[in-house]
Amino acid sequence: VLPCSCSSCGPRGPVRGQGYHLSGCPNIGDRLSSNWINVLNAILWEHNERHATLVKNVSFKTMKERKEFYFRFFRELRGIGYRLDPRSLGTRHIQAAVNLWLSRDLSAGTMLNYLSYLRALGNWIRKPGLVRSPAFYVPDAQRIRRSTVAISDKSWTGADVNAEELIAAISAYAPYVGVQLEVCMAFGLRVREAVMLQPHLAVVAATQTNLPNPEAEFYLHISRGSKGKRVRFIPIDSDRKRAALARAQAWVKGQESHLGDPAYPNLQRNKERFYRVMTRFGVTCKGLGITAHGLRHEYANDRYKLFSGTVGPLRGGTAVDPLVDAEARLRVAQELGHARKQISIAYLGSPVKNQKLAE
């Protein structure tokens, strides 16, 4: 981004007395109008760390994904003849982009995420309301409707992958990644939660949880790396959980250590390392047809069977008493870090209906 010393930008740059052009700078049009990349960089530099609607900052991951999308978006528009300045973004440009997405058969979820990114950009360039509802761009409402209902088993078992054998092979190559996968499988953790887990400090007695009816003597306290910093307690109630936790505790260097590899200086570098290893071992949709997130699906289906007494719908389960099903789904959702049992359909599928049971 080009430096600027005007009063609007202020001394924000690396050189004393010089700042970067901001999106509201009166000189930005004269200096940057011929270079859309510099304009976009200036806008991102000022705004990209902010949440689209709330007064808070977003994660590094969100910043990275938004930045990559914006540059790809404008390059694609330029490729079909719209050589526009990012500040000149208009309805016809968004419609042209949506038409491209439709021609590529992108999923509804992906297109909705993209429109959300563009909505934020519209606010940044002082064009609130620029991005309209998805139905405005896509006449077929079904095409842009996001579905959260799982229709196939996304667990490693569902893909006929032996999780223990694969994790053992990964552990031999990348020990830290291996132990991260072990706790993901044993406790249904997200990758971020596993990397940030402090296996010694995270273990708490049932009396420390304030749970009304604790079902285990000890629980795993999860808050570091969780979505929205939501706190949850997962019961340590099986040999698999105790074994995975023991290995994690034995692997880290101290009581306060986390499962991130010290060779990689921060969370982002650890996550990049993690996914490089996943790619190397084929743990991708294009490889073995599985992802690390599939271990959460594994956990969800295993817990549902424990709570309900039968396998879930995606694994051929039959109808269950609605009250039993609802209670099992709520417990699964809570152990995964969600407040609503409805989210369980993304892991278990819709309940199997039985008219006699429903009556």
Short mmCIF file of N, CA, C and O in Angstrom, two decimals, residues 215-341:
data_model
loop_
_atom_site.label_atom_id
_atom_site.label_comp_id
_atom_site.label_asym_id
_atom_site.label_seq_id
_atom_site.Cartn_x
_atom_site.Cartn_y
_atom_site.Cartn_z
N GLU A 215 -21.88 -37.06 35.79
CA GLU A 215 -21.94 -38.49 35.51
C GLU A 215 -20.57 -39.14 35.50
O GLU A 215 -20.44 -40.33 35.21
N ALA A 216 -19.53 -38.39 35.77
CA ALA A 216 -18.18 -38.93 35.80
C ALA A 216 -17.41 -38.26 36.94
O ALA A 216 -17.78 -37.19 37.42
N GLU A 217 -16.35 -38.89 37.36
CA GLU A 217 -15.55 -38.34 38.46
C GLU A 217 -14.72 -37.16 37.98
O GLU A 217 -14.52 -36.18 38.72
N PHE A 218 -14.25 -37.22 36.71
CA PHE A 218 -13.44 -36.15 36.15
C PHE A 218 -13.98 -35.75 34.78
O PHE A 218 -14.58 -36.56 34.07
N TYR A 219 -13.72 -34.49 34.45
CA TYR A 219 -14.17 -33.94 33.17
C TYR A 219 -13.02 -33.21 32.48
O TYR A 219 -12.08 -32.75 33.14
N LEU A 220 -13.14 -33.10 31.15
CA LEU A 220 -12.19 -32.29 30.38
C LEU A 220 -12.83 -30.92 30.17
O LEU A 220 -13.91 -30.81 29.58
N HIS A 221 -12.17 -29.91 30.68
CA HIS A 221 -12.67 -28.54 30.59
C HIS A 221 -12.18 -27.92 29.28
O HIS A 221 -10.97 -27.77 29.07
N ILE A 222 -13.11 -27.56 28.40
CA ILE A 222 -12.77 -27.00 27.10
C ILE A 222 -13.25 -25.55 27.02
O ILE A 222 -14.43 -25.26 27.19
N SER A 223 -12.33 -24.65 26.78
CA SER A 223 -12.66 -23.24 26.52
C SER A 223 -11.64 -22.63 25.57
O SER A 223 -11.98 -21.81 24.72
N ARG A 224 -10.38 -23.06 25.71
CA ARG A 224 -9.33 -22.54 24.84
C ARG A 224 -9.57 -23.02 23.40
O ARG A 224 -9.62 -24.23 23.14
N GLY A 225 -9.76 -22.08 22.50
CA GLY A 225 -9.95 -22.43 21.10
C GLY A 225 -11.38 -22.75 20.72
O GLY A 225 -11.66 -23.00 19.54
N SER A 226 -12.30 -22.74 21.67
CA SER A 226 -13.69 -23.08 21.35
C SER A 226 -14.36 -21.91 20.63
O SER A 226 -13.94 -20.76 20.75
N LYS A 227 -15.42 -22.21 19.90
CA LYS A 227 -16.15 -21.17 19.19
C LYS A 227 -16.83 -20.24 20.19
O LYS A 227 -17.54 -20.69 21.09
N GLY A 228 -16.59 -18.95 20.02
CA GLY A 228 -17.18 -17.99 20.94
C GLY A 228 -16.68 -18.11 22.35
O GLY A 228 -17.29 -17.59 23.29
N LYS A 229 -15.55 -18.81 22.54
CA LYS A 229 -14.98 -19.06 23.87
C LYS A 229 -16.00 -19.72 24.79
O LYS A 229 -15.99 -19.53 26.01
N ARG A 230 -16.90 -20.51 24.19
CA ARG A 230 -17.93 -21.19 24.96
C ARG A 230 -17.30 -22.31 25.79
O ARG A 230 -16.55 -23.12 25.28
N VAL A 231 -17.64 -22.34 27.06
CA VAL A 231 -17.08 -23.35 27.98
C VAL A 231 -17.95 -24.61 27.95
O VAL A 231 -19.18 -24.53 27.93
N ARG A 232 -17.30 -25.76 27.94
CA ARG A 232 -18.04 -27.01 28.08
C ARG A 232 -17.19 -28.02 28.84
O ARG A 232 -15.96 -27.88 28.91
N PHE A 233 -17.86 -29.00 29.40
CA PHE A 233 -17.19 -30.05 30.16
C PHE A 233 -17.55 -31.40 29.54
O PHE A 233 -18.73 -31.72 29.41
N ILE A 234 -16.53 -32.15 29.15
CA ILE A 234 -16.75 -33.46 28.53
C ILE A 234 -16.36 -34.53 29.53
O ILE A 234 -15.22 -34.53 30.03
N PRO A 235 -17.26 -35.44 29.85
CA PRO A 235 -16.94 -36.47 30.86
C PRO A 235 -15.82 -37.40 30.40
O PRO A 235 -15.79 -37.83 29.25
N ILE A 236 -14.90 -37.68 31.29
CA ILE A 236 -13.84 -38.65 31.03
C ILE A 236 -14.37 -39.98 31.54
O ILE A 236 -14.15 -40.37 32.69
N ASP A 237 -15.10 -40.67 30.67
CA ASP A 237 -15.87 -41.82 31.13
C ASP A 237 -15.62 -43.09 30.33
O ASP A 237 -16.47 -43.98 30.28
N SER A 238 -14.46 -43.18 29.67
CA SER A 238 -14.17 -44.41 28.91
C SER A 238 -12.67 -44.66 28.91
O SER A 238 -11.87 -43.73 29.12
N ASP A 239 -12.31 -45.89 28.64
CA ASP A 239 -10.89 -46.23 28.57
C ASP A 239 -10.20 -45.49 27.42
O ASP A 239 -9.04 -45.10 27.54
N ARG A 240 -10.92 -45.31 26.30
CA ARG A 240 -10.33 -44.58 25.17
C ARG A 240 -9.98 -43.16 25.57
O ARG A 240 -8.89 -42.67 25.24
N LYS A 241 -10.86 -42.50 26.29
CA LYS A 241 -10.60 -41.13 26.71
C LYS A 241 -9.43 -41.07 27.68
O LYS A 241 -8.56 -40.20 27.57
N ARG A 242 -9.43 -41.98 28.63
CA ARG A 242 -8.34 -41.97 29.62
C ARG A 242 -7.00 -42.27 28.98
O ARG A 242 -5.98 -41.66 29.32
N ALA A 243 -6.98 -43.19 28.00
CA ALA A 243 -5.73 -43.53 27.32
C ALA A 243 -5.23 -42.37 26.48
O ALA A 243 -4.03 -42.05 26.49
N ALA A 244 -6.11 -41.73 25.73
CA ALA A 244 -5.72 -40.59 24.90
C ALA A 244 -5.20 -39.45 25.76
O ALA A 244 -4.20 -38.79 25.43
N LEU A 245 -5.87 -39.21 26.89
CA LEU A 245 -5.45 -38.13 27.79
C LEU A 245 -4.10 -38.45 28.42
O LEU A 245 -3.23 -37.57 28.56
N ALA A 246 -3.89 -39.71 28.78
CA ALA A 246 -2.61 -40.10 29.38
C ALA A 246 -1.46 -39.90 28.39
O ALA A 246 -0.38 -39.42 28.76
N ARG A 247 -1.69 -40.26 27.14
CA ARG A 247 -0.64 -40.06 26.12
C ARG A 247 -0.37 -38.58 25.90
O ARG A 247 0.77 -38.16 25.72
N ALA A 248 -1.44 -37.78 25.89
CA ALA A 248 -1.27 -36.34 25.70
C ALA A 248 -0.48 -35.74 26.86
O ALA A 248 0.42 -34.91 26.66
N GLN A 249 -0.79 -36.15 28.08
CA GLN A 249 -0.07 -35.63 29.26
C GLN A 249 1.38 -36.07 29.27
O GLN A 249 2.27 -35.31 29.67
N ALA A 250 1.63 -37.28 28.80
CA ALA A 250 3.00 -37.78 28.78
C ALA A 250 3.83 -37.09 27.70
O ALA A 250 5.06 -37.00 27.81
N TRP A 251 3.15 -36.60 26.66
CA TRP A 251 3.89 -36.05 25.52
C TRP A 251 4.34 -34.61 25.76
O TRP A 251 5.42 -34.21 25.33
N VAL A 252 3.50 -33.80 26.44
CA VAL A 252 3.86 -32.39 26.63
C VAL A 252 4.98 -32.26 27.65
O VAL A 252 5.22 -33.16 28.45
N LYS A 253 5.63 -31.11 27.62
CA LYS A 253 6.85 -30.92 28.41
C LYS A 253 6.60 -30.46 29.85
O LYS A 253 7.46 -30.62 30.70
N GLY A 254 5.42 -29.88 30.11
CA GLY A 254 5.18 -29.38 31.47
C GLY A 254 3.70 -29.30 31.77
O GLY A 254 2.85 -29.53 30.91
N GLN A 255 3.38 -28.98 33.02
CA GLN A 255 1.99 -28.94 33.47
C GLN A 255 1.16 -27.90 32.69
O GLN A 255 -0.04 -28.10 32.48
N GLU A 256 1.77 -26.82 32.27
CA GLU A 256 1.04 -25.76 31.58
C GLU A 256 1.18 -25.84 30.06
O GLU A 256 0.66 -24.99 29.35
N SER A 257 1.88 -26.85 29.57
CA SER A 257 2.11 -26.97 28.13
C SER A 257 0.84 -27.38 27.39
O SER A 257 -0.03 -28.07 27.93
N HIS A 258 0.76 -26.95 26.13
CA HIS A 258 -0.36 -27.33 25.27
C HIS A 258 0.13 -28.31 24.22
O HIS A 258 1.33 -28.61 24.13
N LEU A 259 -0.79 -28.81 23.41
CA LEU A 259 -0.45 -29.84 22.43
C LEU A 259 0.09 -29.28 21.11
O LEU A 259 0.32 -30.04 20.18
N GLY A 260 0.29 -27.97 21.04
CA GLY A 260 0.93 -27.40 19.86
C GLY A 260 2.40 -27.77 19.83
O GLY A 260 3.07 -27.82 20.87
N ASP A 261 2.93 -28.03 18.64
CA ASP A 261 4.33 -28.39 18.48
C ASP A 261 5.20 -27.15 18.72
O ASP A 261 5.04 -26.14 18.03
N PRO A 262 6.12 -27.17 19.71
CA PRO A 262 6.97 -26.01 19.99
C PRO A 262 7.83 -25.59 18.79
O PRO A 262 8.31 -24.45 18.74
N ALA A 263 8.02 -26.50 17.83
CA ALA A 263 8.81 -26.15 16.65
C ALA A 263 8.10 -25.12 15.77
O ALA A 263 8.72 -24.50 14.92
N TYR A 264 6.79 -24.95 16.01
CA TYR A 264 6.01 -23.98 15.23
C TYR A 264 5.51 -22.92 16.20
O TYR A 264 4.83 -23.23 17.18
N PRO A 265 5.88 -21.65 15.97
CA PRO A 265 5.79 -20.61 17.01
C PRO A 265 4.39 -20.17 17.42
O PRO A 265 4.25 -19.53 18.45
N ASN A 266 3.36 -20.43 16.64
CA ASN A 266 2.04 -19.95 17.01
C ASN A 266 0.95 -20.90 16.53
O ASN A 266 1.23 -21.90 15.86
N LEU A 267 -0.28 -20.57 16.87
CA LEU A 267 -1.41 -21.42 16.53
C LEU A 267 -1.56 -21.58 15.02
O LEU A 267 -1.79 -22.69 14.52
N GLN A 268 -1.42 -20.48 14.29
CA GLN A 268 -1.61 -20.55 12.84
C GLN A 268 -0.59 -21.48 12.19
O GLN A 268 -0.94 -22.30 11.34
N ARG A 269 0.65 -21.37 12.60
CA ARG A 269 1.69 -22.24 12.03
C ARG A 269 1.43 -23.70 12.38
O ARG A 269 1.68 -24.61 11.58
N ASN A 270 0.94 -23.95 13.59
CA ASN A 270 0.62 -25.32 14.00
C ASN A 270 -0.53 -25.88 13.16
O ASN A 270 -0.49 -27.05 12.77
N LYS A 271 -1.53 -25.05 12.90
CA LYS A 271 -2.66 -25.52 12.10
C LYS A 271 -2.23 -25.78 10.65
O LYS A 271 -2.68 -26.73 10.02
N GLU A 272 -1.34 -24.93 10.12
CA GLU A 272 -0.83 -25.15 8.78
C GLU A 272 -0.06 -26.47 8.71
O GLU A 272 -0.20 -27.24 7.76
N ARG A 273 0.75 -26.72 9.73
CA ARG A 273 1.48 -27.99 9.81
C ARG A 273 0.49 -29.16 9.87
O ARG A 273 0.65 -30.17 9.18
N PHE A 274 -0.54 -29.03 10.69
CA PHE A 274 -1.53 -30.08 10.85
C PHE A 274 -2.15 -30.45 9.50
O PHE A 274 -2.21 -31.63 9.12
N TYR A 275 -2.59 -29.46 8.75
CA TYR A 275 -3.27 -29.75 7.49
C TYR A 275 -2.32 -30.20 6.39
O TYR A 275 -2.73 -30.93 5.49
N ARG A 276 -1.06 -29.81 6.48
CA ARG A 276 -0.07 -30.36 5.54
C ARG A 276 0.08 -31.86 5.78
O ARG A 276 0.16 -32.65 4.82
N VAL A 277 0.12 -32.24 7.04
CA VAL A 277 0.23 -33.67 7.36
C VAL A 277 -1.03 -34.41 6.92
O VAL A 277 -0.95 -35.53 6.40
N MET A 278 -2.19 -33.80 7.11
CA MET A 278 -3.44 -34.43 6.66
C MET A 278 -3.39 -34.70 5.15
O MET A 278 -3.77 -35.78 4.68
N THR A 279 -2.91 -33.71 4.41
CA THR A 279 -2.82 -33.88 2.95
C THR A 279 -1.84 -34.99 2.60
O THR A 279 -2.09 -35.80 1.70
N ARG A 280 -0.71 -35.04 3.30
CA ARG A 280 0.30 -36.05 3.03
C ARG A 280 -0.26 -37.47 3.21
O ARG A 280 0.07 -38.38 2.44
N PHE A 281 -1.15 -37.64 4.19
CA PHE A 281 -1.70 -38.96 4.47
C PHE A 281 -3.08 -39.18 3.85
O PHE A 281 -3.75 -40.16 4.18
N GLY A 282 -3.47 -38.29 2.97
CA GLY A 282 -4.73 -38.47 2.25
C GLY A 282 -5.98 -38.19 3.05
O GLY A 282 -7.07 -38.59 2.65
N VAL A 283 -5.85 -37.49 4.17
CA VAL A 283 -7.02 -37.16 4.99
C VAL A 283 -7.67 -35.90 4.41
O VAL A 283 -7.62 -34.81 4.99
N THR A 284 -8.25 -36.06 3.24
CA THR A 284 -8.93 -34.98 2.52
C THR A 284 -10.13 -35.58 1.80
O THR A 284 -10.23 -36.80 1.62
N CYS A 285 -11.02 -34.71 1.38
CA CYS A 285 -12.20 -35.19 0.64
C CYS A 285 -11.79 -35.87 -0.66
O CYS A 285 -12.38 -36.88 -1.07
N LYS A 286 -10.76 -35.34 -1.31
CA LYS A 286 -10.31 -35.92 -2.58
C LYS A 286 -9.42 -37.14 -2.37
O LYS A 286 -9.23 -37.92 -3.30
N GLY A 287 -8.85 -37.27 -1.18
CA GLY A 287 -7.97 -38.40 -0.91
C GLY A 287 -8.76 -39.63 -0.47
O GLY A 287 -9.33 -40.35 -1.29
N LEU A 288 -8.82 -39.81 0.85
CA LEU A 288 -9.54 -40.96 1.40
C LEU A 288 -11.03 -40.69 1.58
O LEU A 288 -11.77 -41.56 2.04
N GLY A 289 -11.46 -39.48 1.24
CA GLY A 289 -12.87 -39.13 1.42
C GLY A 289 -13.22 -38.79 2.85
O GLY A 289 -14.38 -38.86 3.25
N ILE A 290 -12.22 -38.41 3.64
CA ILE A 290 -12.44 -38.05 5.04
C ILE A 290 -11.70 -36.76 5.35
O ILE A 290 -10.80 -36.34 4.60
N THR A 291 -12.07 -36.14 6.46
CA THR A 291 -11.35 -34.96 6.97
C THR A 291 -11.14 -35.15 8.46
O THR A 291 -11.74 -36.03 9.09
N ALA A 292 -10.32 -34.30 9.04
CA ALA A 292 -10.12 -34.36 10.49
C ALA A 292 -11.43 -34.11 11.22
O ALA A 292 -11.69 -34.68 12.28
N HIS A 293 -12.28 -33.27 10.65
CA HIS A 293 -13.57 -32.98 11.26
C HIS A 293 -14.43 -34.24 11.34
O HIS A 293 -15.35 -34.32 12.18
N GLY A 294 -14.14 -35.22 10.51
CA GLY A 294 -14.88 -36.46 10.54
C GLY A 294 -14.76 -37.19 11.87
O GLY A 294 -15.62 -38.01 12.22
N LEU A 295 -13.71 -36.87 12.64
CA LEU A 295 -13.57 -37.49 13.96
C LEU A 295 -14.62 -36.95 14.93
O LEU A 295 -15.01 -37.64 15.87
N ARG A 296 -15.08 -35.72 14.72
CA ARG A 296 -16.20 -35.20 15.52
C ARG A 296 -17.49 -35.94 15.16
O ARG A 296 -18.32 -36.22 16.03
N HIS A 297 -17.65 -36.25 13.88
CA HIS A 297 -18.80 -37.05 13.46
C HIS A 297 -18.72 -38.45 14.08
O HIS A 297 -19.74 -39.01 14.49
N GLU A 298 -17.51 -38.99 14.14
CA GLU A 298 -17.30 -40.29 14.76
C GLU A 298 -17.74 -40.25 16.22
O GLU A 298 -18.50 -41.12 16.70
N TYR A 299 -17.28 -39.24 16.92
CA TYR A 299 -17.61 -39.08 18.34
C TYR A 299 -19.11 -38.91 18.52
O TYR A 299 -19.72 -39.54 19.40
N ALA A 300 -19.73 -38.06 17.69
CA ALA A 300 -21.16 -37.79 17.82
C ALA A 300 -21.98 -39.06 17.66
O ALA A 300 -22.90 -39.32 18.44
N ASN A 301 -21.66 -39.86 16.65
CA ASN A 301 -22.42 -41.09 16.41
C ASN A 301 -22.18 -42.12 17.50
O ASN A 301 -23.12 -42.84 17.89
N ASP A 302 -20.96 -42.21 18.00
CA ASP A 302 -20.68 -43.15 19.09
C ASP A 302 -21.44 -42.76 20.35
O ASP A 302 -21.99 -43.63 21.06
N ARG A 303 -21.47 -41.45 20.65
CA ARG A 303 -22.16 -41.00 21.86
C ARG A 303 -23.67 -41.16 21.74
O ARG A 303 -24.35 -41.50 22.71
N TYR A 304 -24.19 -40.92 20.52
CA TYR A 304 -25.64 -41.09 20.33
C TYR A 304 -26.03 -42.55 20.61
O TYR A 304 -27.06 -42.81 21.25
N LYS A 305 -25.22 -43.47 20.14
CA LYS A 305 -25.51 -44.89 20.39
C LYS A 305 -25.50 -45.19 21.88
O LYS A 305 -26.36 -45.93 22.40
N LEU A 306 -24.53 -44.60 22.59
CA LEU A 306 -24.44 -44.81 24.03
C LEU A 306 -25.66 -44.26 24.75
O LEU A 306 -26.23 -44.89 25.65
N PHE A 307 -26.10 -43.05 24.35
CA PHE A 307 -27.19 -42.37 25.04
C PHE A 307 -28.57 -42.93 24.68
O PHE A 307 -29.48 -42.93 25.50
N SER A 308 -28.74 -43.35 23.42
CA SER A 308 -30.06 -43.78 22.95
C SER A 308 -30.25 -45.29 22.98
O SER A 308 -31.37 -45.79 22.94
N GLY A 309 -29.13 -46.02 22.97
CA GLY A 309 -29.22 -47.47 22.94
C GLY A 309 -29.27 -48.06 21.56
O GLY A 309 -29.38 -49.29 21.40
N THR A 310 -29.16 -47.23 20.53
CA THR A 310 -29.16 -47.73 19.15
C THR A 310 -28.31 -46.82 18.28
O THR A 310 -28.01 -45.68 18.65
N VAL A 311 -27.90 -47.31 17.12
CA VAL A 311 -27.09 -46.49 16.22
C VAL A 311 -27.94 -45.38 15.64
O VAL A 311 -29.18 -45.47 15.59
N GLY A 312 -27.27 -44.33 15.17
CA GLY A 312 -27.97 -43.18 14.62
C GLY A 312 -28.55 -43.44 13.25
O GLY A 312 -28.24 -44.45 12.60
N PRO A 313 -29.38 -42.52 12.76
CA PRO A 313 -30.04 -42.68 11.47
C PRO A 313 -29.07 -42.91 10.31
O PRO A 313 -29.36 -43.72 9.42
N LEU A 314 -27.93 -42.23 10.31
CA LEU A 314 -26.99 -42.36 9.20
C LEU A 314 -26.30 -43.71 9.18
O LEU A 314 -25.72 -44.09 8.17
N ARG A 315 -26.37 -44.42 10.29
CA ARG A 315 -25.75 -45.74 10.36
C ARG A 315 -26.79 -46.86 10.35
O ARG A 315 -26.54 -47.98 10.77
N GLY A 316 -28.00 -46.53 9.85
CA GLY A 316 -29.04 -47.53 9.68
C GLY A 316 -29.92 -47.74 10.88
O GLY A 316 -30.64 -48.75 10.97
N GLY A 317 -29.89 -46.78 11.83
CA GLY A 317 -30.71 -46.93 13.02
C GLY A 317 -32.20 -46.86 12.73
O GLY A 317 -32.63 -46.23 11.77
N THR A 318 -32.96 -47.51 13.56
CA THR A 318 -34.42 -47.50 13.43
C THR A 318 -35.00 -46.42 14.33
O THR A 318 -34.27 -45.71 15.04
N ALA A 319 -36.32 -46.31 14.30
CA ALA A 319 -37.00 -45.27 15.07
C ALA A 319 -36.76 -45.46 16.57
O ALA A 319 -36.72 -46.57 17.08
N VAL A 320 -36.59 -44.33 17.25
CA VAL A 320 -36.38 -44.31 18.69
C VAL A 320 -37.49 -43.47 19.32
O VAL A 320 -38.01 -42.56 18.68
N ASP A 321 -37.84 -43.79 20.54
CA ASP A 321 -38.82 -42.96 21.25
C ASP A 321 -38.40 -41.50 21.13
O ASP A 321 -37.25 -41.15 21.42
N PRO A 322 -39.31 -40.61 20.69
CA PRO A 322 -38.95 -39.20 20.48
C PRO A 322 -38.30 -38.54 21.68
O PRO A 322 -37.39 -37.72 21.52
N LEU A 323 -38.73 -38.89 22.88
CA LEU A 323 -38.14 -38.29 24.08
C LEU A 323 -36.71 -38.77 24.28
O LEU A 323 -35.81 -37.99 24.64
N VAL A 324 -36.48 -40.05 24.04
CA VAL A 324 -35.13 -40.61 24.15
C VAL A 324 -34.22 -39.99 23.10
O VAL A 324 -33.08 -39.61 23.37
N ASP A 325 -34.74 -39.88 21.87
CA ASP A 325 -33.97 -39.30 20.77
C ASP A 325 -33.60 -37.86 21.07
O ASP A 325 -32.45 -37.44 20.89
N ALA A 326 -34.57 -37.09 21.55
CA ALA A 326 -34.32 -35.67 21.83
C ALA A 326 -33.28 -35.50 22.92
O ALA A 326 -32.38 -34.65 22.82
N GLU A 327 -33.36 -36.30 23.98
CA GLU A 327 -32.40 -36.21 25.07
C GLU A 327 -31.01 -36.61 24.61
O GLU A 327 -30.01 -35.96 24.96
N ALA A 328 -30.92 -37.67 23.79
CA ALA A 328 -29.62 -38.11 23.30
C ALA A 328 -29.00 -37.05 22.40
O ALA A 328 -27.80 -36.77 22.49
N ARG A 329 -29.81 -36.46 21.54
CA ARG A 329 -29.30 -35.42 20.64
C ARG A 329 -28.83 -34.19 21.40
O ARG A 329 -27.81 -33.57 21.05
N LEU A 330 -29.55 -33.82 22.43
CA LEU A 330 -29.15 -32.66 23.23
C LEU A 330 -27.81 -32.93 23.91
O LEU A 330 -26.93 -32.06 23.92
N ARG A 331 -27.63 -34.11 24.47
CA ARG A 331 -26.38 -34.43 25.14
C ARG A 331 -25.21 -34.46 24.16
O ARG A 331 -24.11 -34.00 24.46
N VAL A 332 -25.45 -35.01 22.96
CA VAL A 332 -24.41 -35.02 21.93
C VAL A 332 -24.03 -33.59 21.56
O VAL A 332 -22.84 -33.24 21.48
N ALA A 333 -25.03 -32.74 21.32
CA ALA A 333 -24.77 -31.36 20.93
C ALA A 333 -23.98 -30.63 22.01
O ALA A 333 -23.02 -29.89 21.71
N GLN A 334 -24.32 -30.83 23.26
CA GLN A 334 -23.63 -30.16 24.35
C GLN A 334 -22.18 -30.61 24.46
O GLN A 334 -21.29 -29.79 24.70
N GLU A 335 -21.92 -31.90 24.28
CA GLU A 335 -20.54 -32.38 24.37
C GLU A 335 -19.70 -31.89 23.19
O GLU A 335 -18.48 -31.80 23.29
N LEU A 336 -20.36 -31.57 22.07
CA LEU A 336 -19.64 -31.03 20.92
C LEU A 336 -19.46 -29.52 21.02
O LEU A 336 -18.76 -28.92 20.20
N GLY A 337 -20.10 -28.89 22.01
CA GLY A 337 -19.93 -27.45 22.20
C GLY A 337 -21.02 -26.62 21.59
O GLY A 337 -20.84 -25.44 21.33
N HIS A 338 -22.21 -27.21 21.38
CA HIS A 338 -23.35 -26.48 20.82
C HIS A 338 -24.45 -26.41 21.87
O HIS A 338 -24.61 -27.31 22.70
N ALA A 339 -25.24 -25.34 21.80
CA ALA A 339 -26.29 -25.14 22.78
C ALA A 339 -27.62 -25.73 22.34
O ALA A 339 -28.50 -25.97 23.17
N ARG A 340 -27.79 -25.96 21.05
CA ARG A 340 -29.08 -26.44 20.54
C ARG A 340 -28.95 -27.88 20.04
O ARG A 340 -28.01 -28.20 19.32
N LYS A 341 -29.95 -28.70 20.39
CA LYS A 341 -29.91 -30.09 19.93
C LYS A 341 -30.11 -30.19 18.43
O LYS A 341 -29.72 -31.17 17.81
#
